Amino acid sequence: MDRTLLVAGNWKLNPPRAAGESLWREVARACAPTPGVETLIIPPLPYLGLFAASGAPTPGCAWGAQDLATQEWGAFTGAVGGPLLREFGATYALVGHSERRQVFAETDAICEKKVLAAHTAGLIPILCVGETEAERDGNEMFEVLDRQLSVGLESLPAGAKFVVAYEPVWAIGTGRTATPAQAAEAHRFLRRRLVERRGQQEAAVTRILYGGSVKPDNAAALLADVDIDGALIGGASLDAASFLAIRDAARASVA
Ligand code: PGA
């Protein structure tokens, strides 16, 4: 099964406006539509307004949100709902990034609601799952991945489009990437669970991204695996040349 690779840059809470605008311009300009590879930028929220207002056609580069509220509209100070994100051109939303889980105490049950909220608003949820170092060392990795995956997808209707991102917490922002073999083991496990929980057809079309210190020098080896359908990139997405080099690695892997 050929799945379109997704190369997604998660800017997190970076960078300041001037740098962000030029980073966006550089990436969007370089990203012509490429068969087999989709490019996505996931910036802090104010940039969505900027991208939407820029009027510049960016057919090769979409944008998404790092999070969304479980609510749609109303008296929810500080929250941003899926419908508003759609109005500003977002097409994807991350759900349950480990920083949301750890720093903002997001539970699997909240992730379940956010996955459904994204889908209902017409966004494609990217459900992030991943074990901590202690969980890996304690042989709890598969249990954690299974729980995060199954609870997160529990309310999502059959046939809905979604993406999974495997991000081992110990590899995020640490420079310690999972080896291709470690990543492949987790991806195969997740794919098997998707078959069991969502059926063969959905499991076959669903992309599973790897995230955690993806850099230009390790991207090709990771993307070579048949079950790794793209990358979620933090640090390296803040440098246009690095991000585009990873995208080039994805293009080469489908060529
Ligand atoms: P990193 O972040 O590439 O800086 O490790 C990945 C992520 O958190 O999505």
Short mmCIF file of N, CA, C and O in Angstrom, two decimals, residues 3-6 127 129 149 162-166 183 186-192 194 203 205-211 223 225-231:
data_model
loop_
_atom_site.label_atom_id
_atom_site.label_comp_id
_atom_site.label_asym_id
_atom_site.label_seq_id
_atom_site.Cartn_x
_atom_site.Cartn_y
_atom_site.Cartn_z
N ARG A 3 1.32 4.95 0.74
CA ARG A 3 0.73 6.04 1.51
C ARG A 3 1.52 7.31 1.22
O ARG A 3 2.76 7.27 1.19
N THR A 4 0.81 8.43 1.01
CA THR A 4 1.50 9.70 0.80
C THR A 4 2.24 10.08 2.07
O THR A 4 1.64 10.13 3.15
N LEU A 5 3.53 10.30 1.98
CA LEU A 5 4.31 10.65 3.17
C LEU A 5 3.90 12.04 3.65
O LEU A 5 3.57 12.91 2.85
N LEU A 6 3.96 12.24 4.95
CA LEU A 6 3.65 13.55 5.52
C LEU A 6 4.89 14.05 6.27
O LEU A 6 5.38 13.38 7.19
N LEU A 127 -2.82 12.12 16.03
CA LEU A 127 -2.75 11.67 17.42
C LEU A 127 -1.32 11.24 17.76
O LEU A 127 -0.77 10.33 17.13
N VAL A 129 1.47 9.61 20.13
CA VAL A 129 1.62 8.60 21.18
C VAL A 129 3.11 8.35 21.39
O VAL A 129 3.91 8.59 20.48
N LEU A 149 -3.30 4.89 21.97
CA LEU A 149 -3.91 4.75 20.64
C LEU A 149 -5.39 4.41 20.75
O LEU A 149 -6.24 5.06 20.14
N PHE A 162 -7.35 10.02 9.79
CA PHE A 162 -6.51 10.46 10.90
C PHE A 162 -5.08 10.01 10.64
O PHE A 162 -4.83 9.18 9.76
N VAL A 163 -4.18 10.60 11.42
CA VAL A 163 -2.75 10.26 11.33
C VAL A 163 -2.30 9.92 12.75
O VAL A 163 -2.82 10.48 13.72
N VAL A 164 -1.35 9.01 12.87
CA VAL A 164 -0.76 8.71 14.18
C VAL A 164 0.70 9.16 14.12
O VAL A 164 1.34 9.02 13.07
N ALA A 165 1.18 9.76 15.20
CA ALA A 165 2.61 10.08 15.27
C ALA A 165 3.22 9.34 16.44
O ALA A 165 2.77 9.52 17.58
N TYR A 166 4.19 8.47 16.15
CA TYR A 166 4.92 7.80 17.23
C TYR A 166 6.08 8.69 17.62
O TYR A 166 6.99 8.93 16.82
N ALA A 183 12.28 2.36 15.94
CA ALA A 183 11.10 3.03 15.39
C ALA A 183 10.24 2.02 14.64
O ALA A 183 9.01 1.97 14.82
N ALA A 186 8.08 -0.16 16.89
CA ALA A 186 6.90 0.54 17.42
C ALA A 186 5.86 0.75 16.32
O ALA A 186 4.66 0.58 16.55
N HIS A 187 6.32 1.11 15.14
CA HIS A 187 5.37 1.37 14.04
C HIS A 187 4.62 0.10 13.64
O HIS A 187 3.43 0.13 13.37
N ARG A 188 5.33 -1.01 13.64
CA ARG A 188 4.66 -2.27 13.28
C ARG A 188 3.62 -2.66 14.34
O ARG A 188 2.54 -3.12 14.02
N PHE A 189 4.00 -2.41 15.59
CA PHE A 189 3.05 -2.69 16.67
C PHE A 189 1.79 -1.82 16.50
O PHE A 189 0.66 -2.31 16.57
N LEU A 190 2.00 -0.53 16.24
CA LEU A 190 0.86 0.38 16.08
C LEU A 190 0.00 -0.02 14.89
O LEU A 190 -1.22 0.01 14.94
N ARG A 191 0.66 -0.42 13.80
CA ARG A 191 -0.10 -0.83 12.60
C ARG A 191 -0.96 -2.06 12.92
O ARG A 191 -2.11 -2.14 12.54
N ARG A 192 -0.37 -3.01 13.65
CA ARG A 192 -1.14 -4.22 14.01
C ARG A 192 -2.35 -3.86 14.88
O ARG A 192 -3.45 -4.37 14.70
N LEU A 194 -3.88 -1.02 14.87
CA LEU A 194 -4.85 -0.34 14.01
C LEU A 194 -5.68 -1.36 13.24
O LEU A 194 -6.89 -1.20 13.09
N ALA A 203 -6.39 0.69 8.53
CA ALA A 203 -5.00 0.56 8.98
C ALA A 203 -4.04 0.71 7.80
O ALA A 203 -2.94 1.24 7.93
N VAL A 205 -4.42 2.56 5.09
CA VAL A 205 -4.29 3.92 4.52
C VAL A 205 -3.82 4.95 5.55
O VAL A 205 -3.48 6.08 5.21
N THR A 206 -3.80 4.57 6.83
CA THR A 206 -3.44 5.53 7.88
C THR A 206 -1.93 5.71 7.97
O THR A 206 -1.18 4.73 8.05
N ARG A 207 -1.53 6.97 7.96
CA ARG A 207 -0.10 7.23 8.06
C ARG A 207 0.37 7.24 9.51
O ARG A 207 -0.30 7.80 10.37
N ILE A 208 1.51 6.61 9.76
CA ILE A 208 2.13 6.64 11.08
C ILE A 208 3.46 7.35 10.93
O ILE A 208 4.38 6.87 10.25
N LEU A 209 3.56 8.55 11.54
CA LEU A 209 4.77 9.35 11.43
C LEU A 209 5.71 9.01 12.57
O LEU A 209 5.27 8.61 13.65
N TYR A 210 7.00 9.22 12.36
CA TYR A 210 7.95 9.13 13.46
C TYR A 210 8.35 10.55 13.86
O TYR A 210 8.57 11.41 12.98
N GLY A 211 8.46 10.79 15.16
CA GLY A 211 8.96 12.08 15.64
C GLY A 211 9.89 11.89 16.82
O GLY A 211 9.70 10.98 17.64
N LEU A 223 12.97 7.01 7.15
CA LEU A 223 11.90 7.00 6.15
C LEU A 223 11.99 5.80 5.20
O LEU A 223 11.06 5.52 4.45
N ASP A 225 11.91 2.83 6.09
CA ASP A 225 11.08 1.72 6.56
C ASP A 225 9.67 1.83 5.98
O ASP A 225 9.07 2.90 5.96
N VAL A 226 9.15 0.70 5.59
CA VAL A 226 7.85 0.66 4.91
C VAL A 226 6.71 1.12 5.81
O VAL A 226 5.67 1.60 5.34
N ASP A 227 6.89 1.01 7.13
CA ASP A 227 5.82 1.41 8.05
C ASP A 227 6.00 2.81 8.61
O ASP A 227 5.22 3.24 9.45
N ILE A 228 7.02 3.53 8.18
CA ILE A 228 7.23 4.91 8.65
C ILE A 228 6.81 5.84 7.51
O ILE A 228 7.45 5.91 6.47
N ASP A 229 5.70 6.52 7.74
CA ASP A 229 5.03 7.25 6.65
C ASP A 229 5.24 8.75 6.73
O ASP A 229 4.36 9.53 6.32
N GLY A 230 6.37 9.15 7.29
CA GLY A 230 6.65 10.57 7.37
C GLY A 230 7.25 10.92 8.71
O GLY A 230 7.55 10.04 9.52
N ALA A 231 7.41 12.22 8.94
CA ALA A 231 8.10 12.66 10.15
C ALA A 231 7.41 13.87 10.76
O ALA A 231 6.86 14.72 10.05
#
